[in-house]
Amino acid sequence: MDTTTALRFDLFSSYEALLQKLVSFSAALRNDHALPLWVSRTEQELADQKDMRQKAIQLYQQLWY
């Protein structure tokens, strides 16, 4: 295996591990309401009483956010 291939494999493996950790983190947030979180909310979300915990989970799972 050449260096470039090894680096690509390492990057892919690290990304997969990160995704798995995000799944675990999201499950912890979903199941443990004592865990603190912060996410900004719009006036509309405030008026609609949107679930900010669910919004946070969705944002945390979107790696480009």
Short mmCIF file of C-alpha atoms in Angstrom, two decimals:
data_model
loop_
_atom_site.label_atom_id
_atom_site.label_comp_id
_atom_site.label_asym_id
_atom_site.label_seq_id
_atom_site.Cartn_x
_atom_site.Cartn_y
_atom_site.Cartn_z
CA MET A 1 0.00 0.00 0.00
CA ASP A 2 1.50 3.34 -1.00
CA THR A 3 1.51 6.40 1.25
CA THR A 4 -1.39 8.14 -0.50
CA THR A 5 -3.60 5.07 -0.25
CA ALA A 6 -2.69 4.62 3.41
CA LEU A 7 -3.53 8.26 4.15
CA ARG A 8 -6.87 7.97 2.35
CA PHE A 9 -7.69 4.83 4.29
CA ASP A 10 -6.73 6.53 7.56
CA LEU A 11 -8.86 9.57 6.72
CA PHE A 12 -11.85 7.41 5.82
CA SER A 13 -11.46 5.33 9.00
CA SER A 14 -11.22 8.48 11.12
CA TYR A 15 -14.33 9.93 9.47
CA GLU A 16 -16.27 6.71 10.11
CA ALA A 17 -15.17 6.74 13.75
CA LEU A 18 -16.27 10.38 14.06
CA LEU A 19 -19.69 9.54 12.65
CA GLN A 20 -20.09 6.71 15.16
CA LYS A 21 -19.16 9.05 18.02
CA LEU A 22 -21.72 11.58 16.78
CA VAL A 23 -24.38 8.86 16.81
CA SER A 24 -23.44 8.00 20.41
CA PHE A 25 -23.40 11.66 21.42
CA SER A 26 -26.79 12.25 19.82
CA ALA A 27 -28.25 9.25 21.62
CA ALA A 28 -26.91 10.58 24.91
CA LEU A 29 -28.48 13.99 24.26
CA ARG A 30 -31.75 12.39 23.27
CA ASN A 31 -31.91 10.15 26.34
CA ASP A 32 -30.40 12.30 29.10
CA HIS A 33 -32.25 15.57 29.50
CA ALA A 34 -29.86 16.61 32.29
CA LEU A 35 -27.10 17.06 29.69
CA PRO A 36 -26.85 20.76 28.89
CA LEU A 37 -26.92 22.08 25.35
CA TRP A 38 -27.01 25.41 23.66
CA VAL A 39 -28.39 26.25 20.27
CA SER A 40 -29.65 29.57 19.00
CA ARG A 41 -33.33 29.91 18.28
CA THR A 42 -35.26 32.23 16.07
CA GLU A 43 -38.29 34.19 17.18
CA GLN A 44 -40.45 31.81 15.14
CA GLU A 45 -38.95 28.75 16.85
CA LEU A 46 -39.59 30.40 20.20
CA ALA A 47 -43.22 31.11 19.25
CA ASP A 48 -43.68 27.57 17.91
CA GLN A 49 -42.07 26.09 21.04
CA LYS A 50 -39.79 24.00 18.85
CA ASP A 51 -37.83 21.24 20.60
CA MET A 52 -34.37 22.76 20.86
CA ARG A 53 -32.83 19.45 21.94
CA GLN A 54 -33.90 17.87 18.63
CA LYS A 55 -32.65 20.91 16.71
CA ALA A 56 -29.28 20.63 18.47
CA ILE A 57 -29.01 16.94 17.64
CA GLN A 58 -29.73 17.62 13.97
CA LEU A 59 -27.17 20.43 13.84
CA TYR A 60 -24.48 18.45 15.65
CA GLN A 61 -24.89 15.63 13.13
CA GLN A 62 -24.45 17.99 10.18
CA LEU A 63 -20.68 18.16 10.01
CA TRP A 64 -20.62 21.18 7.72
CA TYR A 65 -22.57 23.32 10.25
#
